[in-house]
Short mmCIF file of C-alpha atoms and ligand atoms in Angstrom, two decimals:
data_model
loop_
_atom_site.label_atom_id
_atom_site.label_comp_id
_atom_site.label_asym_id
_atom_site.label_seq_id
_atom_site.Cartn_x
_atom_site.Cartn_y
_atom_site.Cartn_z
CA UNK A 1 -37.22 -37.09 -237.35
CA UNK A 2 -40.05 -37.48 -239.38
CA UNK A 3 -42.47 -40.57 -239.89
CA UNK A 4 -44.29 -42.23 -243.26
CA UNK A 5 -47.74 -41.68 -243.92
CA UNK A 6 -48.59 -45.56 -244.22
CA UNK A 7 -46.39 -46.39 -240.62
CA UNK A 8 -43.57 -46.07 -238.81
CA UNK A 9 -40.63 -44.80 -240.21
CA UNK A 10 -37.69 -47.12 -238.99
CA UNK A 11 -34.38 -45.40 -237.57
CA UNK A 12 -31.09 -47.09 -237.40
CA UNK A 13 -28.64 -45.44 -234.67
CA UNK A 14 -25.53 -46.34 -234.65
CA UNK A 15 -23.79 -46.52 -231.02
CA UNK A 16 -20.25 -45.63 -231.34
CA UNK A 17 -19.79 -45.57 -227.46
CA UNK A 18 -16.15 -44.88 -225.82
CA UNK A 19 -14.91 -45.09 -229.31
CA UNK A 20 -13.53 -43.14 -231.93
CA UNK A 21 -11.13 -40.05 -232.36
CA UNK A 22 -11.12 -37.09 -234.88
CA UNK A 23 -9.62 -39.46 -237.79
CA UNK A 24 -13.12 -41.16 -237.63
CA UNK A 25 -14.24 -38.64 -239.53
CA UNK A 26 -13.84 -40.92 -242.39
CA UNK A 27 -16.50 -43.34 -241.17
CA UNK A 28 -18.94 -40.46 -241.10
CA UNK A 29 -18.55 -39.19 -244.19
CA UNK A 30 -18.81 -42.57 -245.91
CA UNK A 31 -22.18 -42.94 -244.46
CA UNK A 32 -22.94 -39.54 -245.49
CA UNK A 33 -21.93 -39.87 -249.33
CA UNK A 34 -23.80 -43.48 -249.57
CA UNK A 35 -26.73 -41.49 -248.10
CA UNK A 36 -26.65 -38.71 -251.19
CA UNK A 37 -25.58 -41.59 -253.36
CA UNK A 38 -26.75 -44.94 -253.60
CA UNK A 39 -29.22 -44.67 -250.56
CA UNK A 40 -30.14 -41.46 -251.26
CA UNK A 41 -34.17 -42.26 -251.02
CA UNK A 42 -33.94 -44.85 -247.90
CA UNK A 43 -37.17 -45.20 -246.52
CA UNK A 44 -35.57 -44.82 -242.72
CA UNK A 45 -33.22 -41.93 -240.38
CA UNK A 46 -30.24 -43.07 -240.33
CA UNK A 47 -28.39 -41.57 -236.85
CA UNK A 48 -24.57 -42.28 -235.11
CA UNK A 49 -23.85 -41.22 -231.96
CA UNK A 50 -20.31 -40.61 -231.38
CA UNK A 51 -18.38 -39.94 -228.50
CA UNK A 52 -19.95 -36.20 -226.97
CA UNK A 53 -16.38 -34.62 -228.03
CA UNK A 54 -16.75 -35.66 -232.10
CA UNK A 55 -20.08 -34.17 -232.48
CA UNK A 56 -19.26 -30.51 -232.96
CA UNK A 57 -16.25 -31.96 -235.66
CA UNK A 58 -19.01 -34.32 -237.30
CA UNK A 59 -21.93 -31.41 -237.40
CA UNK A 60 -19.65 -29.69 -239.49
CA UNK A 61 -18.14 -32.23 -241.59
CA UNK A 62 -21.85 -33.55 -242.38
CA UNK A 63 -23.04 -30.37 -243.18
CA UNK A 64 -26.76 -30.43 -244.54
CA UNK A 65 -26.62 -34.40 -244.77
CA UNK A 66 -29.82 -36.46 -243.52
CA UNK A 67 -27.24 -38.16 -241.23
CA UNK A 68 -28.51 -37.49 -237.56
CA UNK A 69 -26.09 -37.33 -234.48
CA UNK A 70 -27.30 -38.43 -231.17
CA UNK A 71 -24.87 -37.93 -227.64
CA UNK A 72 -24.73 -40.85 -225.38
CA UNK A 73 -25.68 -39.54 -222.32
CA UNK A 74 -27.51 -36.54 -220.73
CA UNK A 75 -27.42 -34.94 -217.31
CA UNK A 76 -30.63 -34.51 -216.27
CA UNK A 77 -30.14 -31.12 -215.28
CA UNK A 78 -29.61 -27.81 -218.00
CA UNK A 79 -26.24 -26.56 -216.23
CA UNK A 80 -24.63 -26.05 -213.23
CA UNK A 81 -22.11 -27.94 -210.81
CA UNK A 82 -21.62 -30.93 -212.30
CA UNK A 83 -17.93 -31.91 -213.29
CA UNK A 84 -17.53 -34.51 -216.20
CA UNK A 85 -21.46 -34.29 -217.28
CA UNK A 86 -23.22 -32.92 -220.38
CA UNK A 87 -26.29 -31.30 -220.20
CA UNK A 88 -28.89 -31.94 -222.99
CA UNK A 89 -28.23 -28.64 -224.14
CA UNK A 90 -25.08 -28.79 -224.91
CA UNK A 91 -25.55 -31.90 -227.32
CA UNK A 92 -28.11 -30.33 -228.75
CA UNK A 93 -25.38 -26.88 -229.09
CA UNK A 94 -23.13 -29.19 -230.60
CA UNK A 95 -24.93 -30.79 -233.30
CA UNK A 96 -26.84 -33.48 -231.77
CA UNK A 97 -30.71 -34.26 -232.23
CA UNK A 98 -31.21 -36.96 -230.23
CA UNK A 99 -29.97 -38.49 -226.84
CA UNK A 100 -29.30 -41.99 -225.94
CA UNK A 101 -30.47 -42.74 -222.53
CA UNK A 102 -30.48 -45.71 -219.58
CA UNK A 103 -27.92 -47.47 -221.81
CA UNK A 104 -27.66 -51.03 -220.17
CA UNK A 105 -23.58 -49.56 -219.27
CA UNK A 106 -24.58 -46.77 -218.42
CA UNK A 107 -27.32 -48.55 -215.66
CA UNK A 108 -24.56 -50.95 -214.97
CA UNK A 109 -21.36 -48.66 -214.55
CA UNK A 110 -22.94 -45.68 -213.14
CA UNK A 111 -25.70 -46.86 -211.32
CA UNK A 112 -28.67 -45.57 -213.02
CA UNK A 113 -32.25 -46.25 -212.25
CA UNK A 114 -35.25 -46.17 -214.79
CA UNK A 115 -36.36 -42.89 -212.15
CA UNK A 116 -32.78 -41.13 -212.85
CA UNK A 117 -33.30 -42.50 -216.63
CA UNK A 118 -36.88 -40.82 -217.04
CA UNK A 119 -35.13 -37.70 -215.64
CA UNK A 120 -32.73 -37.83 -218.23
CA UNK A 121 -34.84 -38.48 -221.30
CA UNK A 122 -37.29 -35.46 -219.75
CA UNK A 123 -34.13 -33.53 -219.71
CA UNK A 124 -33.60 -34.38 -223.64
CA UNK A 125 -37.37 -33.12 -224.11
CA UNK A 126 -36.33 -30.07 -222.42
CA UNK A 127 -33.65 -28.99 -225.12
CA UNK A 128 -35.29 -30.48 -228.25
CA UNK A 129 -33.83 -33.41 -228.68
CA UNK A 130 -35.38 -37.16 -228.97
CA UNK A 131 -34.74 -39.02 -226.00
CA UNK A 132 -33.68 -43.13 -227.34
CA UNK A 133 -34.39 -44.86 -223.37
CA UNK A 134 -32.65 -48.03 -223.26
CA UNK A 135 -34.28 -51.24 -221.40
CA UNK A 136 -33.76 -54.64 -221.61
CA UNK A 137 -32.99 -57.85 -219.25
CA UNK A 138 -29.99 -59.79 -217.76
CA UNK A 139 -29.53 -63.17 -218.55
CA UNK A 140 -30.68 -64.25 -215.18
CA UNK A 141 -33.59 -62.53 -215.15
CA UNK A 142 -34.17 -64.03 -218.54
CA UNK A 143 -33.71 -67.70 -217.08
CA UNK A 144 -35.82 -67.19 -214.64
CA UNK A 145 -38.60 -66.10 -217.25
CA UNK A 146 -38.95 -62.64 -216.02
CA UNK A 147 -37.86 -60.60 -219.31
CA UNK A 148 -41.25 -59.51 -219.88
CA UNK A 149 -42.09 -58.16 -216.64
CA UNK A 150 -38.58 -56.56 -216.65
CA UNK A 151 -38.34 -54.74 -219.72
CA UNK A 152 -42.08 -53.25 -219.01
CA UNK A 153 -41.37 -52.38 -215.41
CA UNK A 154 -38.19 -50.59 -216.91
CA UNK A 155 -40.58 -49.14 -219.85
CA UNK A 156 -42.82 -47.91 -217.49
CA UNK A 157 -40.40 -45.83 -214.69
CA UNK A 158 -37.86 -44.83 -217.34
CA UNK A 159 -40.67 -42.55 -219.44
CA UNK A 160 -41.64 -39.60 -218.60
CA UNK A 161 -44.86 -37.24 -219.14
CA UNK A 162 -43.36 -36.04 -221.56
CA UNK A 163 -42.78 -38.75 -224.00
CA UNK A 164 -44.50 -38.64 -227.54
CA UNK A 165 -44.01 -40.22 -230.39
CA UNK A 166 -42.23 -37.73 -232.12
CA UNK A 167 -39.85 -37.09 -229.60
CA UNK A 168 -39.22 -40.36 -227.87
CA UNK A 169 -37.75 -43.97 -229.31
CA UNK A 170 -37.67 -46.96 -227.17
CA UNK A 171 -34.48 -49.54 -227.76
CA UNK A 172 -35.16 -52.54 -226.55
CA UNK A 173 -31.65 -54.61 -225.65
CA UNK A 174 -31.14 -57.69 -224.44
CA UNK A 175 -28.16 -56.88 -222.15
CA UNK A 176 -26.72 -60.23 -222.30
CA UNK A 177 -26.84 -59.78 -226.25
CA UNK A 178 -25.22 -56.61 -226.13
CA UNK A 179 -21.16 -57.48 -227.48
CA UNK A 180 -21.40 -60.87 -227.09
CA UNK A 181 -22.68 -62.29 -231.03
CA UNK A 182 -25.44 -64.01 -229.28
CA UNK A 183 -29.13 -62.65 -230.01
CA UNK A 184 -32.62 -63.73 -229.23
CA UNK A 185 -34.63 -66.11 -231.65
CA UNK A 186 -36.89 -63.53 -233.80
CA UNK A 187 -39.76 -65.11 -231.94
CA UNK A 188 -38.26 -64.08 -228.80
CA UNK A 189 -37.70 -60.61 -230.11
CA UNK A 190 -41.51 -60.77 -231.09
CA UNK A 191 -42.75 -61.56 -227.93
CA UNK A 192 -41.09 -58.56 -226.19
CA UNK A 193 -41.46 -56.18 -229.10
CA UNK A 194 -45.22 -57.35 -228.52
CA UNK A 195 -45.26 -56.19 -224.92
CA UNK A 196 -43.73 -53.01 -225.21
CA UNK A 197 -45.90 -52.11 -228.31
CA UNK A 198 -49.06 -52.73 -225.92
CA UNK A 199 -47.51 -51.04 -223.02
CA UNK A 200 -46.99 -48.34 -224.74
CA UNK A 201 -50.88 -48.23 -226.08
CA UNK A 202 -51.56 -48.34 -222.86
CA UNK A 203 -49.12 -45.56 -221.37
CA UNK A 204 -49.52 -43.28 -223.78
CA UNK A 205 -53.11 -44.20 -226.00
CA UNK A 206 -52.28 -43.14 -229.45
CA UNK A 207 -48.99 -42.18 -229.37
CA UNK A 208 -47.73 -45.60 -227.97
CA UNK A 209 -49.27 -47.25 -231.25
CA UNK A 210 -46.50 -44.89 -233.32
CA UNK A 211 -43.63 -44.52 -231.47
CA UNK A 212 -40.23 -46.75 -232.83
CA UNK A 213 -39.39 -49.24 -231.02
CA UNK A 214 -35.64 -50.61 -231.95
CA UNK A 215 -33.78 -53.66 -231.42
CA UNK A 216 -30.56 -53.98 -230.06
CA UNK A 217 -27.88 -56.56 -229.22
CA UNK A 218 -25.33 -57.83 -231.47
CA UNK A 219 -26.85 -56.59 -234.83
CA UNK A 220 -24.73 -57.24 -237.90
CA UNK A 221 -24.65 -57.29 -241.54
CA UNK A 222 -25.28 -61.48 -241.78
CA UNK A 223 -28.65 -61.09 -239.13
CA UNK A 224 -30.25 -57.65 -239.78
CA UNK A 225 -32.64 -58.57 -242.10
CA UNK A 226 -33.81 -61.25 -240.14
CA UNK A 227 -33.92 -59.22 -236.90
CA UNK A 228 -35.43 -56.24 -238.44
CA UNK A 229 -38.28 -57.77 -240.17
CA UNK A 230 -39.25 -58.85 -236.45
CA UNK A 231 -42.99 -57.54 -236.08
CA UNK A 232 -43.46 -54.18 -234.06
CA UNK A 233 -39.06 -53.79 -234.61
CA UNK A 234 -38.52 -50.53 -236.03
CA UNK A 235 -35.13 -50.23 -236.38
CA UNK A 236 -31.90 -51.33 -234.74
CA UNK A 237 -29.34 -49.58 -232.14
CA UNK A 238 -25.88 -50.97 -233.15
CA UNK A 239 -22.86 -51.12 -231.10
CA UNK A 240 -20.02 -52.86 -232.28
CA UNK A 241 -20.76 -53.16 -236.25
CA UNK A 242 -21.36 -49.12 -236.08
CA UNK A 243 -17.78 -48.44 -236.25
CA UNK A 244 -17.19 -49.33 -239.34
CA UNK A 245 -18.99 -47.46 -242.11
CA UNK A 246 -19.28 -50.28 -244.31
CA UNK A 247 -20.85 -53.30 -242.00
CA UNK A 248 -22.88 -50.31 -240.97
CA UNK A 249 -24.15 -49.54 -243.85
CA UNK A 250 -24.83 -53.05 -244.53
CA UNK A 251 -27.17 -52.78 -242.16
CA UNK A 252 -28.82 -49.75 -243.28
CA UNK A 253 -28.94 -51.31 -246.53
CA UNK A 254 -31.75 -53.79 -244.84
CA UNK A 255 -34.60 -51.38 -245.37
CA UNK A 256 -33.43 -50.45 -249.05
CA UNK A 257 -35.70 -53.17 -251.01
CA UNK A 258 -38.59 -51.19 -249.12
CA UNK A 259 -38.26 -47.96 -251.05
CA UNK A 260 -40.93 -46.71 -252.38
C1 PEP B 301 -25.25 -51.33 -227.83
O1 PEP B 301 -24.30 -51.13 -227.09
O2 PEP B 301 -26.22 -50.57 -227.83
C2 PEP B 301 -25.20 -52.49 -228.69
C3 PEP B 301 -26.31 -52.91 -229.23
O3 PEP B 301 -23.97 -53.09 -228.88
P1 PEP B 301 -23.62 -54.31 -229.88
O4 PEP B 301 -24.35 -54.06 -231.17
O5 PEP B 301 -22.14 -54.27 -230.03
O6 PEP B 301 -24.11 -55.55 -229.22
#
């Protein structure tokens, strides 16, 4: 994933999640012909991360499209005894480039902490690929006005050493926004996107200043533009409206009256 010369180079990653079968091909491949078509110049990577058993199928049906594939999850560890996990290996054997990880499900369902998350996007390091580490607040902790010191404290355990900003994206999601069609206010998303972009200075000095931070939470066609104009928000992770090729590219399409 590369970056412009002026800034940041936004990404939009698409998070397809326990969804999807071979016959989603189709969605793929609609993505990939608007990308050598009409969005053939998009000023932003443009990534879907499918279900770990589609992206072998997907790698080959994109072929040498700019269309990145991500897996959703990593084991922290390269191989071994491990029944039902993935190693960041194999994504990257099967087409992936990048790794979600510390999904707000994945925290929720499975237990995960921001120490067994840094583990995991150091894993993703480990085999080449981009680690996206997931952090954002309940809506509890967001009543009781500790979002900030959440998200950072999340930011903070869940990177490792090894983060730069070539290999690292931070996705910022609310997780009460996440499926439900609620979002913050832009000014809300500001004030976060505001922290983590000075954490990060902090964390990592020069590299913090560059490295993508997305938004994500109920992003659709009707408040992408909106959302993604958000200060310091360089792209979007998308659950639900990822699915289907066409509200996702409608989102895409948000950074298309920025071409050069
Ligand atoms: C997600 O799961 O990462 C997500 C943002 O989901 P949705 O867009 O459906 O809220």
């Amino acid at each position: 994933m590369v970056k412009d010369g002026g800034g940041i180079r936004p990404l939009i990653a698409g998070n397809w999640k326990m969804n999807g079968d071979k016959a989603s091909v189709a969605e793929i491949l609609a993505v990939r012909d608007a990308l050598a078509g009409p969005l053939a110049d998009l000023p932003a990577d443009v990534m879907i991360a499918p279900p770990a058993t589609l992206i072998a199928g997907f790698a080959a049906a994109l072929g040498a499209s700019p269309v990145l594939l991500a897996g959703q999850d990593c084991h922290p560890k390269p191989d071994g005894a491990h029944t039902g996990d993935i190693a960041a290996e194999m994504l990257r054997d099967a087409g992936a480039v990048a790794v979600i990880v510390g999904h707000s499900e994945r925290r929720a369902d499975h237990g995960e902490t921001s120490s067994i998350v840094s583990e995991k996007a150091m894993a993703a390091h480990r085999a080449g690929l981009t680690a996206i580490v997931c952090i954002g607040e309940t809506k509890d902790e967001r009543t009781a006005g500790k979002t900030v010191a959440v998200v950072c404290g999340q930011l903070k355990d869940s990177l490792p050493a090894s983060a730069t900003s070539e290999n690292t994206v931070i996705a910022y999601e609310p997780v009460w926004a996440i499926g439900t069609g609620l979002t913050p206010t832009p000014d809300d998303v500001k004030d976060v996107h505001a922290a983590i972009r000075s954490d990060l200075a902090t964390l990592l000095g020069q590299e913090g200043t560059k490295m993508r931070i997305l938004y994500g939470g109920s992003v659709k066609p009707d408040n992408a533009a909106v959302l993604m104009a958000v200060e310091n928000v360089d792209g979007a992770l998308v659950g639900g409206a990822s699915l289907k090729a066409s509200d996702f590219l409608a989102i895409v399409r948000t950074y298309e009256a920025k071409r050069c």
